[in-house]
GROMACS .gro file of N, CA and C in nm:
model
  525
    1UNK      N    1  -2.837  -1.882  -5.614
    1UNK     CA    2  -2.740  -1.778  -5.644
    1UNK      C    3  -2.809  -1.673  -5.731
    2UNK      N    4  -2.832  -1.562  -5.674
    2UNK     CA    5  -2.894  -1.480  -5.733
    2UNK      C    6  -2.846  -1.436  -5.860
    3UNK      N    7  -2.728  -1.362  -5.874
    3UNK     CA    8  -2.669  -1.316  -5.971
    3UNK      C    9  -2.620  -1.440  -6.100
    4UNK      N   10  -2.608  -1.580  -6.080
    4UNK     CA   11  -2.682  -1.687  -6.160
    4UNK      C   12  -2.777  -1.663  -6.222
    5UNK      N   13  -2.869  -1.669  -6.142
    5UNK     CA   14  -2.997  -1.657  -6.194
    5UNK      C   15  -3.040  -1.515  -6.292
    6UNK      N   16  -2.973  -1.380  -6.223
    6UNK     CA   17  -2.996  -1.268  -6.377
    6UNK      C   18  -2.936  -1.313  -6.476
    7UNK      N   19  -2.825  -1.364  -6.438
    7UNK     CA   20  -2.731  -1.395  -6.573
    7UNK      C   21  -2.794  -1.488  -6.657
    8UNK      N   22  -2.871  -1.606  -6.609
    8UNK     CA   23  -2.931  -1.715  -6.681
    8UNK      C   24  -3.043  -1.634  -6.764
    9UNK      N   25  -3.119  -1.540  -6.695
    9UNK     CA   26  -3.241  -1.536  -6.736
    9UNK      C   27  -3.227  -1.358  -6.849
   10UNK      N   28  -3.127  -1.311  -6.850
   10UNK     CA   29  -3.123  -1.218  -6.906
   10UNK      C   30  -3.122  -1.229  -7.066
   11UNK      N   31  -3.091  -1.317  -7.130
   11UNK     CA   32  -3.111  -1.304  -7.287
   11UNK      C   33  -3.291  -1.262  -7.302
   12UNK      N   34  -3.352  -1.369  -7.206
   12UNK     CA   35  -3.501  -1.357  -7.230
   12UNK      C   36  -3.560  -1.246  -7.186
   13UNK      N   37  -3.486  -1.197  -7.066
   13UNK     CA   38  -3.543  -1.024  -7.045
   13UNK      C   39  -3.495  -0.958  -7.166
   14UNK      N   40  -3.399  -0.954  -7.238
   14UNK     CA   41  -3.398  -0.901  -7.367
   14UNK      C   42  -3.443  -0.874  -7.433
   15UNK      N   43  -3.522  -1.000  -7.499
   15UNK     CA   44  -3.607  -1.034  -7.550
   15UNK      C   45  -3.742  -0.946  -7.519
   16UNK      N   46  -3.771  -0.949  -7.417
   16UNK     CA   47  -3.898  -0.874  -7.403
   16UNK      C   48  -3.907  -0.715  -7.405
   17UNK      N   49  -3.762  -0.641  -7.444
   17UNK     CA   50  -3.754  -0.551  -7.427
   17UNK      C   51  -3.760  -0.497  -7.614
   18UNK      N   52  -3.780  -0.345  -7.654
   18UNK     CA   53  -3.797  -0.300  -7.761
   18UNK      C   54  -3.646  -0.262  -7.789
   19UNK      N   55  -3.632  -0.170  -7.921
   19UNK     CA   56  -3.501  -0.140  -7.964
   19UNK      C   57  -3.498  -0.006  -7.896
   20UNK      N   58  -3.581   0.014  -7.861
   20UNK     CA   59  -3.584   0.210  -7.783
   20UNK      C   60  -3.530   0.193  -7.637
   21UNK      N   61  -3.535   0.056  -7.602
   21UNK     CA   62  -3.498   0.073  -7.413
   21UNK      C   63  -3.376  -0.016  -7.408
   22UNK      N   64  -3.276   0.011  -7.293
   22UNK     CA   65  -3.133  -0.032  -7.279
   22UNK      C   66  -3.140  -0.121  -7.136
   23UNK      N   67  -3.093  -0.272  -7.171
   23UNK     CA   68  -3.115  -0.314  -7.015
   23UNK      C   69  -2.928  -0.298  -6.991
   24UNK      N   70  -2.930  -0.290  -6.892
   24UNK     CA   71  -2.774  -0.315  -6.827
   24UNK      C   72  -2.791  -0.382  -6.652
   25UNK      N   73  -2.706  -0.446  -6.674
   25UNK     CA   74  -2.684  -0.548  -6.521
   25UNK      C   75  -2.572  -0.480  -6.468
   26UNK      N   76  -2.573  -0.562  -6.340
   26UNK     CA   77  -2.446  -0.531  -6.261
   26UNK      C   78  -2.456  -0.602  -6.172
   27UNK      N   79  -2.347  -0.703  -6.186
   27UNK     CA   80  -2.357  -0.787  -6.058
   27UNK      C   81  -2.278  -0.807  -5.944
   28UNK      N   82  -2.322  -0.767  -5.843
   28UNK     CA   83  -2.245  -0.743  -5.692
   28UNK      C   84  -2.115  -0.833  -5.693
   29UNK      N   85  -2.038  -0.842  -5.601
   29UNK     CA   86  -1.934  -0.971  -5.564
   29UNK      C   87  -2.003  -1.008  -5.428
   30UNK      N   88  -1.932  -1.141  -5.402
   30UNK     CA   89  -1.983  -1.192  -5.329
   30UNK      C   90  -2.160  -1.228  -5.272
   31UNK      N   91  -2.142  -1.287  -5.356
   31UNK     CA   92  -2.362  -1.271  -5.364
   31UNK      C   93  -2.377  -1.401  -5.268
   32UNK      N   94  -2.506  -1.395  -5.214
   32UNK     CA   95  -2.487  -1.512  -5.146
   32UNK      C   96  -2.552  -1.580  -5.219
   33UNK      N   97  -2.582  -1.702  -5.128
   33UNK     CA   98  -2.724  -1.790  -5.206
   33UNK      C   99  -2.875  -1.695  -5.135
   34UNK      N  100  -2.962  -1.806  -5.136
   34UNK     CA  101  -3.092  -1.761  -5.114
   34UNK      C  102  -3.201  -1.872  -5.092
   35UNK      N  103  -3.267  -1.883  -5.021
   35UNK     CA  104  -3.353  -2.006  -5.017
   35UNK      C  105  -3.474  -1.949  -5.056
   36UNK      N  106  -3.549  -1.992  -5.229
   36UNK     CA  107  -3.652  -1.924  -5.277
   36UNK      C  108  -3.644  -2.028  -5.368
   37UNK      N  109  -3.783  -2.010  -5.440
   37UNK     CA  110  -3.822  -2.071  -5.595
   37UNK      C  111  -3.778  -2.011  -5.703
   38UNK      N  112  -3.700  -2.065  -5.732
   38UNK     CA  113  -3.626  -2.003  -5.857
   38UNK      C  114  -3.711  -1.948  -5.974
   39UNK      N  115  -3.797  -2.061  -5.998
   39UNK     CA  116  -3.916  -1.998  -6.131
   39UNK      C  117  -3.977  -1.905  -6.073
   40UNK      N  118  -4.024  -1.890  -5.999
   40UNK     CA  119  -4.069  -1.795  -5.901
   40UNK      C  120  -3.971  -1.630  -5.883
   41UNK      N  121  -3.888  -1.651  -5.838
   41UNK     CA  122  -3.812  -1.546  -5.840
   41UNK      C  123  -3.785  -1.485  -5.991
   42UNK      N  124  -3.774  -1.565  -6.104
   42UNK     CA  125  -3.762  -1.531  -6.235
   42UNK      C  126  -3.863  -1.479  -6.292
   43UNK      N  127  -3.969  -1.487  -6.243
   43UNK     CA  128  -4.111  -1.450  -6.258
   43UNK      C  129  -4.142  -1.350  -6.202
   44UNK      N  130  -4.073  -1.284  -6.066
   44UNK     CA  131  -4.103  -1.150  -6.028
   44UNK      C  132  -4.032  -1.034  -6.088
   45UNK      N  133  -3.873  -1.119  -6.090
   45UNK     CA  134  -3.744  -1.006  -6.230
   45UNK      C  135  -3.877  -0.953  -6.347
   46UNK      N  136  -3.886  -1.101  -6.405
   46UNK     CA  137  -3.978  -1.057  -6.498
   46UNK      C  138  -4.095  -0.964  -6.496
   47UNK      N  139  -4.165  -0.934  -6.440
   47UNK     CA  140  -4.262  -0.860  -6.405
   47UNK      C  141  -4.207  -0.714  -6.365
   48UNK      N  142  -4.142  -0.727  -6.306
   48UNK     CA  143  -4.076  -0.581  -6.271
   48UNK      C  144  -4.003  -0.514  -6.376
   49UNK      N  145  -3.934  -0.621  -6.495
   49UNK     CA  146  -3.863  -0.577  -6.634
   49UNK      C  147  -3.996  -0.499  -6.715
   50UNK      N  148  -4.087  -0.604  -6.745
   50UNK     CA  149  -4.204  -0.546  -6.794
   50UNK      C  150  -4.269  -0.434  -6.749
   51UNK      N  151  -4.298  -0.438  -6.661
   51UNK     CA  152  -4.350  -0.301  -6.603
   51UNK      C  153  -4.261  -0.191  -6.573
   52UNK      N  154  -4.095  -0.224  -6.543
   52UNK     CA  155  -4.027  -0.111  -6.611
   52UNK      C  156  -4.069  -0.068  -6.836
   53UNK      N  157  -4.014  -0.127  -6.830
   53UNK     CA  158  -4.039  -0.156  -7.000
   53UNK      C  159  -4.157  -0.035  -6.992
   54UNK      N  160  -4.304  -0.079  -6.998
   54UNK     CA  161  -4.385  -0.009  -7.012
   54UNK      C  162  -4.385   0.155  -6.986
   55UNK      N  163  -4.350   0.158  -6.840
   55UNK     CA  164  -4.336   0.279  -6.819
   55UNK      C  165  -4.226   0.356  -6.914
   56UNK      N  166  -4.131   0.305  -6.938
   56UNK     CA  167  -4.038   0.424  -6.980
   56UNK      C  168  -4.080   0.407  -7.164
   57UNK      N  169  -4.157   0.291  -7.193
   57UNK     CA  170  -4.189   0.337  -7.397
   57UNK      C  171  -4.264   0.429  -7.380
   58UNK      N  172  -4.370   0.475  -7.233
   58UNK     CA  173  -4.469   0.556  -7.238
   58UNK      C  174  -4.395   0.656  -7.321
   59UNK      N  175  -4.286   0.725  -7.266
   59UNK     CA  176  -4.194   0.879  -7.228
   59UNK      C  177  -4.047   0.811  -7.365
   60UNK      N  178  -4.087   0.744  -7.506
   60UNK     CA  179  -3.955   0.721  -7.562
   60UNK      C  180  -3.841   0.635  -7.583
   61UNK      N  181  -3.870   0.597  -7.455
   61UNK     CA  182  -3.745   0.531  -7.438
   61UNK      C  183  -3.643   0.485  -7.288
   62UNK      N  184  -3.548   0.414  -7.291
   62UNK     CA  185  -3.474   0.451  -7.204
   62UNK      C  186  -3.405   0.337  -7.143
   63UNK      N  187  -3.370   0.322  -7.011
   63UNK     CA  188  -3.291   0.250  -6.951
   63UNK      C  189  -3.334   0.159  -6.847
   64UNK      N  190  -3.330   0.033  -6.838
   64UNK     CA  191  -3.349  -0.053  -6.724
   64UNK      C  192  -3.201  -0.071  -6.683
   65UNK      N  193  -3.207  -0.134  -6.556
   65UNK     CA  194  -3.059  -0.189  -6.481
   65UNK      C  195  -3.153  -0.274  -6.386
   66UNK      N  196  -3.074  -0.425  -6.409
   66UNK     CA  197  -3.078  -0.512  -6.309
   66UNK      C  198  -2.960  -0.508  -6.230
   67UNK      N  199  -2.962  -0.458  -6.067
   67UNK     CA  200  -2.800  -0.473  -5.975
   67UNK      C  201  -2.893  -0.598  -5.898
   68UNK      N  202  -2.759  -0.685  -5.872
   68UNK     CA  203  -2.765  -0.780  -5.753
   68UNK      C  204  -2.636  -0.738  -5.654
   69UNK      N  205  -2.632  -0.719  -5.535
   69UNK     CA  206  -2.577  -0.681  -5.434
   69UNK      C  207  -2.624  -0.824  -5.321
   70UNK      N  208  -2.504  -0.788  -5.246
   70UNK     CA  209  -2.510  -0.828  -5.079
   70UNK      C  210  -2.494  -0.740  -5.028
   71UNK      N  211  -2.611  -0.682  -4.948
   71UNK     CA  212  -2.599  -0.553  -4.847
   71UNK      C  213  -2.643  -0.606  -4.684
   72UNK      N  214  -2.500  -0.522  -4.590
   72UNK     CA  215  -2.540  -0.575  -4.471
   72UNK      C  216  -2.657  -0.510  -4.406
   73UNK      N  217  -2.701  -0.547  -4.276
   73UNK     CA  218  -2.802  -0.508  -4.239
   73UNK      C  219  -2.833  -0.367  -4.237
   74UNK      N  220  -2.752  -0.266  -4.196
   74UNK     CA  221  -2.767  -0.109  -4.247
   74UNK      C  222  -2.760  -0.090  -4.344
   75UNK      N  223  -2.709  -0.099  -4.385
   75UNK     CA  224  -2.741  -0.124  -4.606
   75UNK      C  225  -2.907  -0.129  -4.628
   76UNK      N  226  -2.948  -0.278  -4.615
   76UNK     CA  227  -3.079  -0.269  -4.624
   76UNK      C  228  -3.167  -0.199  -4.584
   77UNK      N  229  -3.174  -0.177  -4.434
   77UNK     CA  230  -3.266  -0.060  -4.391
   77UNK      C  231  -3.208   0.094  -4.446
   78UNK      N  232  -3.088   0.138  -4.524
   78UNK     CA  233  -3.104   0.233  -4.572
   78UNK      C  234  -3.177   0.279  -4.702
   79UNK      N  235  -3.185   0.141  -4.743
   79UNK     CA  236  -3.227   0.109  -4.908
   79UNK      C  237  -3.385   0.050  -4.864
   80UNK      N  238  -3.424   0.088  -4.781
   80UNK     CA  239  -3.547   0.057  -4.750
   80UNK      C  240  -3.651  -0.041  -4.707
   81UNK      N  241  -3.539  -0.124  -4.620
   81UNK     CA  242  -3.616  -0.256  -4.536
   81UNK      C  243  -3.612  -0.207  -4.447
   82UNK      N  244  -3.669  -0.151  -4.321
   82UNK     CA  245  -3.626  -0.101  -4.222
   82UNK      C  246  -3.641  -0.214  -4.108
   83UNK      N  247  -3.684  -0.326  -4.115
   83UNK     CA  248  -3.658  -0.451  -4.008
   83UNK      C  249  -3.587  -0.537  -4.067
   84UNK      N  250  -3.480  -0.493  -4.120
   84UNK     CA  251  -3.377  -0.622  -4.174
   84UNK      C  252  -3.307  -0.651  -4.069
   85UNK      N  253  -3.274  -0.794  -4.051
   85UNK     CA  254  -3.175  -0.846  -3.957
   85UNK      C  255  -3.092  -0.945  -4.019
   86UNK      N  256  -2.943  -0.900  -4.013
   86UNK     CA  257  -2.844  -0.921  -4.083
   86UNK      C  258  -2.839  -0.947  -4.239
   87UNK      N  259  -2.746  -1.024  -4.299
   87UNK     CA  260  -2.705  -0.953  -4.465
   87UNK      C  261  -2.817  -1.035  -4.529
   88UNK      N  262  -2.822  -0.973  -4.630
   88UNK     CA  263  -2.950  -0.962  -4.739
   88UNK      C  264  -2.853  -0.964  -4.901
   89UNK      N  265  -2.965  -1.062  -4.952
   89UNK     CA  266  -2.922  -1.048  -5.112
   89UNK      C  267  -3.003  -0.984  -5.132
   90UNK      N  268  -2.966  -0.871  -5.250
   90UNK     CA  269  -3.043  -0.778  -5.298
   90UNK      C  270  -3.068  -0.753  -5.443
   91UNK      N  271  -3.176  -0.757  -5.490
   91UNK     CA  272  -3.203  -0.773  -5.608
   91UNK      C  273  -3.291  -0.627  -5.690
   92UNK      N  274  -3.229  -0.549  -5.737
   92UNK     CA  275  -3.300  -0.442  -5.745
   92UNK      C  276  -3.337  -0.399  -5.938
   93UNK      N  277  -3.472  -0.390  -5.930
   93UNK     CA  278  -3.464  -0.328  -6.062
   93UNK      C  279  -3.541  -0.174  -6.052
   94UNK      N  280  -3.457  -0.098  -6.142
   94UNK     CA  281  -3.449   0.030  -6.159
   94UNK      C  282  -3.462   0.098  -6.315
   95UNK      N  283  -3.536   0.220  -6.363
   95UNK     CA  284  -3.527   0.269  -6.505
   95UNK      C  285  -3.525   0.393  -6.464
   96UNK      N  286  -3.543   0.453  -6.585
   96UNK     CA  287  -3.515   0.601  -6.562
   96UNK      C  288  -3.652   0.664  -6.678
   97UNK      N  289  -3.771   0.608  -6.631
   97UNK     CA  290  -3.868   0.666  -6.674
   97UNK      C  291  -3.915   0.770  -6.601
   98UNK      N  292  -4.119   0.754  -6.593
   98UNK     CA  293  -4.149   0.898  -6.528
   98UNK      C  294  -4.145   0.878  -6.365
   99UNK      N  295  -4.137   0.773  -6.329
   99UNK     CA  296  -4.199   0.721  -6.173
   99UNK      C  297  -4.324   0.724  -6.145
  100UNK      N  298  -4.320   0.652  -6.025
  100UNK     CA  299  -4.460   0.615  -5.969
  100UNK      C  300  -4.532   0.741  -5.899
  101UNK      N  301  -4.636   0.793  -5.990
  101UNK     CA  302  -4.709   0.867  -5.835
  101UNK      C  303  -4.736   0.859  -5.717
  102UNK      N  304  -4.714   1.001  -5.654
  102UNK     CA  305  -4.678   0.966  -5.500
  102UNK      C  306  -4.844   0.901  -5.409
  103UNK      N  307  -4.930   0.977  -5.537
  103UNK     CA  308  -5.064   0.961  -5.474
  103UNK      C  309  -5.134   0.793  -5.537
  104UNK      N  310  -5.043   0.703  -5.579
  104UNK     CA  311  -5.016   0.555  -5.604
  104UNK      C  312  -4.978   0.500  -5.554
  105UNK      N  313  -4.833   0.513  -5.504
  105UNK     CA  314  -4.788   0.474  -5.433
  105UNK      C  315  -4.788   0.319  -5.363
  106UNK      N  316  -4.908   0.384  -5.237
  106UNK     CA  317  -4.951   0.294  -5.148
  106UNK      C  318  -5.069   0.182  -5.195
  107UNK      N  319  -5.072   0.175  -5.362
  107UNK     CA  320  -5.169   0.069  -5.449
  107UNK      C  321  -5.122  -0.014  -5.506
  108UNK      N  322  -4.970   0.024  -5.544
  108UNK     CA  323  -4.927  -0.066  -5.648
  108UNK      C  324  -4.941  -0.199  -5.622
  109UNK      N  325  -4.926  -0.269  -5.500
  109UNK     CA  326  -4.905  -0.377  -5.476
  109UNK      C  327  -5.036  -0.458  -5.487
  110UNK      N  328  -5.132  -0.366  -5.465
  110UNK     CA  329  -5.240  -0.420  -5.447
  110UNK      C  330  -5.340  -0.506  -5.571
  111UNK      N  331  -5.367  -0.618  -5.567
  111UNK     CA  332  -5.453  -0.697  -5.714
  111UNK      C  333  -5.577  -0.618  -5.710
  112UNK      N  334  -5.524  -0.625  -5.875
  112UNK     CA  335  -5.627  -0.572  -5.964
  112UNK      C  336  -5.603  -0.431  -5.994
  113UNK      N  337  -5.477  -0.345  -5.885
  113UNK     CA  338  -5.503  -0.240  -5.904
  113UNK      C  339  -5.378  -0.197  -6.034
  114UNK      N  340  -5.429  -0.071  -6.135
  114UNK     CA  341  -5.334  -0.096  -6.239
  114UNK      C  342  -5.340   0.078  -6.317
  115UNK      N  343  -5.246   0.127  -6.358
  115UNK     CA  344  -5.218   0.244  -6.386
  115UNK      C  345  -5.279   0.236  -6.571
  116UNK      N  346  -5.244   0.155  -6.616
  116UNK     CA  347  -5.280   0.067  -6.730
  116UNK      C  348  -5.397   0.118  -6.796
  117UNK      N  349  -5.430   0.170  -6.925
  117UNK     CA  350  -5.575   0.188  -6.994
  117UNK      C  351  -5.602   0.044  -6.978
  118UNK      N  352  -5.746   0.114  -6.966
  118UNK     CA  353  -5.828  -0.079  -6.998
  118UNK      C  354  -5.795  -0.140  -7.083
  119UNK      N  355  -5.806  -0.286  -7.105
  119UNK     CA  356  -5.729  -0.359  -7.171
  119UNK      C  357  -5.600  -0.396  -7.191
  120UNK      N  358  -5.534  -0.296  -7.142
  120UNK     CA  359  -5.355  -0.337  -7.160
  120UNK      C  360  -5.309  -0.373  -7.001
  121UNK      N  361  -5.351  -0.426  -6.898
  121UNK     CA  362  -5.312  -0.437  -6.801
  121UNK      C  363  -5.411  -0.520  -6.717
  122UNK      N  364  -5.389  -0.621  -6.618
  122UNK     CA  365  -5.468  -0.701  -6.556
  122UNK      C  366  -5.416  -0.642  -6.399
  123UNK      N  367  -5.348  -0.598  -6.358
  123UNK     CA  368  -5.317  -0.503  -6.244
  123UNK      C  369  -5.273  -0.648  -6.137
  124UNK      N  370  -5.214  -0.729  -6.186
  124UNK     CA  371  -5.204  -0.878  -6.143
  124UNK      C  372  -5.006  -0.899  -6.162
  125UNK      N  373  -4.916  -0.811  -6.190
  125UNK     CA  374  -4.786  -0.799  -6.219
  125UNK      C  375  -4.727  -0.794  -6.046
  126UNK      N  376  -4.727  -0.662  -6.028
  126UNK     CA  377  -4.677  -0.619  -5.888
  126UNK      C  378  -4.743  -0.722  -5.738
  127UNK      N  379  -4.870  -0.718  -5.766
  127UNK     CA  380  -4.971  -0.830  -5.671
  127UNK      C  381  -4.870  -0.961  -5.675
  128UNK      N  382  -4.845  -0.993  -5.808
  128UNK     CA  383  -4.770  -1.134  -5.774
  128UNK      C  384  -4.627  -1.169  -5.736
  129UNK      N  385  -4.548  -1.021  -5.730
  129UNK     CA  386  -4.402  -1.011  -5.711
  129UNK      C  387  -4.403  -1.014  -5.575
  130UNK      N  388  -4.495  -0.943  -5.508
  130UNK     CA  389  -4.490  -0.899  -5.359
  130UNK      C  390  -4.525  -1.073  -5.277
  131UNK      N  391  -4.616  -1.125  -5.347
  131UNK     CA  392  -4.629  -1.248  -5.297
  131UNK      C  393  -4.536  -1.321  -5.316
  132UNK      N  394  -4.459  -1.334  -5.409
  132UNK     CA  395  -4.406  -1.460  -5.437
  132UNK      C  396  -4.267  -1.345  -5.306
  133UNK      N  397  -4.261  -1.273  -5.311
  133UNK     CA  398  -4.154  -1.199  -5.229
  133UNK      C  399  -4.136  -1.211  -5.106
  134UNK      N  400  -4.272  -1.255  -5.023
  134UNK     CA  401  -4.341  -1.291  -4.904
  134UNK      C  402  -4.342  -1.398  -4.898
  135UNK      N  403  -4.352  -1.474  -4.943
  135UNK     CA  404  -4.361  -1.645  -4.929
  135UNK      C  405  -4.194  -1.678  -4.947
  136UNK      N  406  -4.123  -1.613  -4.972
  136UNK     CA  407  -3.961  -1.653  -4.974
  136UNK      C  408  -3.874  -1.555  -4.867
  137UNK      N  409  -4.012  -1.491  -4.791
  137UNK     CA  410  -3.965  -1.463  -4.622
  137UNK      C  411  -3.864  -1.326  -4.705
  138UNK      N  412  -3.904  -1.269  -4.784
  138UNK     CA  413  -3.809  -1.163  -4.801
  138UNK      C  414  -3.947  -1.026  -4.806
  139UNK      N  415  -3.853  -0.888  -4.855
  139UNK     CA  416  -3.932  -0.798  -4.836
  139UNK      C  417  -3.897  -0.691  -4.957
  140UNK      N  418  -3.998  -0.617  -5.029
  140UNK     CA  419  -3.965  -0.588  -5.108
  140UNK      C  420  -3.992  -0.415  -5.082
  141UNK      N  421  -3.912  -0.314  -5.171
  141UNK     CA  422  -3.930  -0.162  -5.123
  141UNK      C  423  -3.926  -0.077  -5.242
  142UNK      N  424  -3.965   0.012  -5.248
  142UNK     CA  425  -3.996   0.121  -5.397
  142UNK      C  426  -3.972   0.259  -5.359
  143UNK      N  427  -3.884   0.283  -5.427
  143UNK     CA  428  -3.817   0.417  -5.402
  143UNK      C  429  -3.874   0.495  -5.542
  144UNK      N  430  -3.947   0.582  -5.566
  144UNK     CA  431  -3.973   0.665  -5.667
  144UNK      C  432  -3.951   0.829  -5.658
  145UNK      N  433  -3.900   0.943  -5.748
  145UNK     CA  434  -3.952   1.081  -5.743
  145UNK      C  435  -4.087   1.071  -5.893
  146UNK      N  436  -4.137   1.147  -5.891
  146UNK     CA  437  -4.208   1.181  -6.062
  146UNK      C  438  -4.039   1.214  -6.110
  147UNK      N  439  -4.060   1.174  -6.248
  147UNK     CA  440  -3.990   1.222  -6.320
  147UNK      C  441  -3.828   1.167  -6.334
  148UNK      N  442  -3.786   1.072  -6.263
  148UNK     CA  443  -3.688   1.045  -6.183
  148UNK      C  444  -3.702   0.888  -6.209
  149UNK      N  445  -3.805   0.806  -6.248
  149UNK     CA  446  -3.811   0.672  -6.252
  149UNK      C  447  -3.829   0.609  -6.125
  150UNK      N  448  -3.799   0.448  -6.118
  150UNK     CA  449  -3.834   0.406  -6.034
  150UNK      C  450  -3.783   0.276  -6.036
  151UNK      N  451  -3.751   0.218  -5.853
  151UNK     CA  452  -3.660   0.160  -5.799
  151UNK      C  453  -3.719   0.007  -5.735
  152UNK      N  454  -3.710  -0.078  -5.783
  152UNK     CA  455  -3.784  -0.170  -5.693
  152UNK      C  456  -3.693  -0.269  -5.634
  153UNK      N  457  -3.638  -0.294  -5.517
  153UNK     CA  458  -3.547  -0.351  -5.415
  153UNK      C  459  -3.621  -0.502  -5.388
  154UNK      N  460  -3.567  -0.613  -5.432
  154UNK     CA  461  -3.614  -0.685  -5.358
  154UNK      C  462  -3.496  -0.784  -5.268
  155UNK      N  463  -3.535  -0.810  -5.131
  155UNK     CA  464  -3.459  -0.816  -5.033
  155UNK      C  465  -3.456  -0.937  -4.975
  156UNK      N  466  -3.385  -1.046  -4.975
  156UNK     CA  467  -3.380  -1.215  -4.920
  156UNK      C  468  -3.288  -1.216  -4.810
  157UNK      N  469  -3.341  -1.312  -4.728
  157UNK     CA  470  -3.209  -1.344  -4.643
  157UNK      C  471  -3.164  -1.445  -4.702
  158UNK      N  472  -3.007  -1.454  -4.631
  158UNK     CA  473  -2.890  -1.521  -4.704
  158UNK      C  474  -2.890  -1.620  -4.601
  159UNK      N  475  -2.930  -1.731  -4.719
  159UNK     CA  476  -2.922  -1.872  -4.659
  159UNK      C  477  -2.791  -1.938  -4.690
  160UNK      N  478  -2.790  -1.984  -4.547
  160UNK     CA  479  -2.605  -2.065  -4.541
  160UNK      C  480  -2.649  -2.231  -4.545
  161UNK      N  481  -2.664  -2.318  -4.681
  161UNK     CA  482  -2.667  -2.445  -4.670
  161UNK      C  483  -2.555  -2.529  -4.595
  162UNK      N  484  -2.631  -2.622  -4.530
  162UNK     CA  485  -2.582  -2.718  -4.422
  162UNK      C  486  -2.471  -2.770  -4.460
  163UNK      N  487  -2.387  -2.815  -4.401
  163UNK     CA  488  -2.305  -2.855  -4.437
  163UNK      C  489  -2.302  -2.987  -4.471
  164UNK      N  490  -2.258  -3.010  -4.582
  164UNK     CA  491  -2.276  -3.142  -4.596
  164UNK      C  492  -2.193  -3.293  -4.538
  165UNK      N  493  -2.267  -3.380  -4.583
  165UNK     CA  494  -2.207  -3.524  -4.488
  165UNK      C  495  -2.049  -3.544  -4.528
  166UNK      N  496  -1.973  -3.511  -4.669
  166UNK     CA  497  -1.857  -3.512  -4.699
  166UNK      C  498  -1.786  -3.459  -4.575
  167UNK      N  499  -1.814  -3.348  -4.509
  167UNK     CA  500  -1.740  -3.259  -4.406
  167UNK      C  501  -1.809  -3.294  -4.278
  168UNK      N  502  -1.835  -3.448  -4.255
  168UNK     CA  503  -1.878  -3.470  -4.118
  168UNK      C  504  -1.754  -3.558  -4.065
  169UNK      N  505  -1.744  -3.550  -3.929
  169UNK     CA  506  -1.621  -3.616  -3.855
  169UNK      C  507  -1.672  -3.793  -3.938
  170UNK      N  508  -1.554  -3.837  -3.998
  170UNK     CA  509  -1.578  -3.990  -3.972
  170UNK      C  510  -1.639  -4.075  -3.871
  171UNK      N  511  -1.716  -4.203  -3.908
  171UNK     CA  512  -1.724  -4.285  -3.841
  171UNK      C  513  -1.626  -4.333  -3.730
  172UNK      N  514  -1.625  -4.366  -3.584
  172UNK     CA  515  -1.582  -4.425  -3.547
  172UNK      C  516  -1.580  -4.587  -3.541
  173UNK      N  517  -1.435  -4.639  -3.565
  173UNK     CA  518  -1.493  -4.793  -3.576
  173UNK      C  519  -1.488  -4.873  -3.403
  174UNK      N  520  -1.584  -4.957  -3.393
  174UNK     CA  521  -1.584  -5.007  -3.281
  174UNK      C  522  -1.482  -5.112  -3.270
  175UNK      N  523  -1.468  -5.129  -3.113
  175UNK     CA  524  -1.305  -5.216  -3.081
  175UNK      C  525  -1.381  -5.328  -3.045
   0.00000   0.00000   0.00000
């Protein structure tokens, strides 16, 4: 349950945040579940909090928002999965710093690569969100202007657990 899971893990994104930046949530209705690694998934929030964080103390200050949504399949490809097939939990973090350069862009994801002065960055944050994002069969998307901040979508399919043996037809007894 996604929106569980911000809720669980948000005192500690707190925590990692300064007195200059504002986190705010928002959590969708109806969220589905998700079939993923939970530490895992808490570990990419995290990374994406941080590296919001960073960017916006650059410029003062400012605002994070964690939204969790269920968006149906046009939803997602408008928000930037464009091969989504059917509904998606959606997990998006967003600030209102400077954004990503456009001429970056197409690096962020990439290890090792890092906007970061030397020393303050191992360029190993985004590299590990996208993986752990990929290995839980989901897809992740970045919406930026300069100046405007920046949007990071990450996108699961909605797993429907089996039904369980409580809700199986009874035994028949033999005659």
């Amino acid at each position: 349950d996604v929106g569980e899971m911000i809720s669980e893990s948000e005192v500690l994104l707190r925590r990692l945040l300064h007195e200059d930046i504002k986190l705010t949530t928002d959590y969708g209705r109806n969220l589905p579940q998700v079939r993923a690694d939970r530490g895992q998934l808490d570990t990419a929030v995290m990374n994406l909090v941080v590296n919001a964080r960073d960017a916006i103390r650059s410029h003062g200050g400012g605002t994070i928002r964690i939204r969790t949504a269920r968006v149906n399949q046009d939803e997602a490809r408008n928000l930037g999965y464009p091969t989504a097939q059917g509904d998606q939990a959606m997990i998006e973090v967003s600030d209102d710093g400077p954004g990503i350069p456009p001429e970056v862009l197409d690096k962020i994801f990439d290890p090792f690569f890092t906007t970061k002065p030397v020393g303050e960055g191992t360029g190993l944050g985004l590299a590990t969100v996208y993986g752990i994002v990929k290995q839980s069969e989901g897809w992740i998307a970045v919406a930026s202007k300069p100046g405007e901040g920046a949007a990071f979508r990450i996108f699961l399919p909605v797993h429907t657990p089996p039904a369980e043996e409580a809700h199986a037809a009874p035994p028949v007894a033999a005659a």
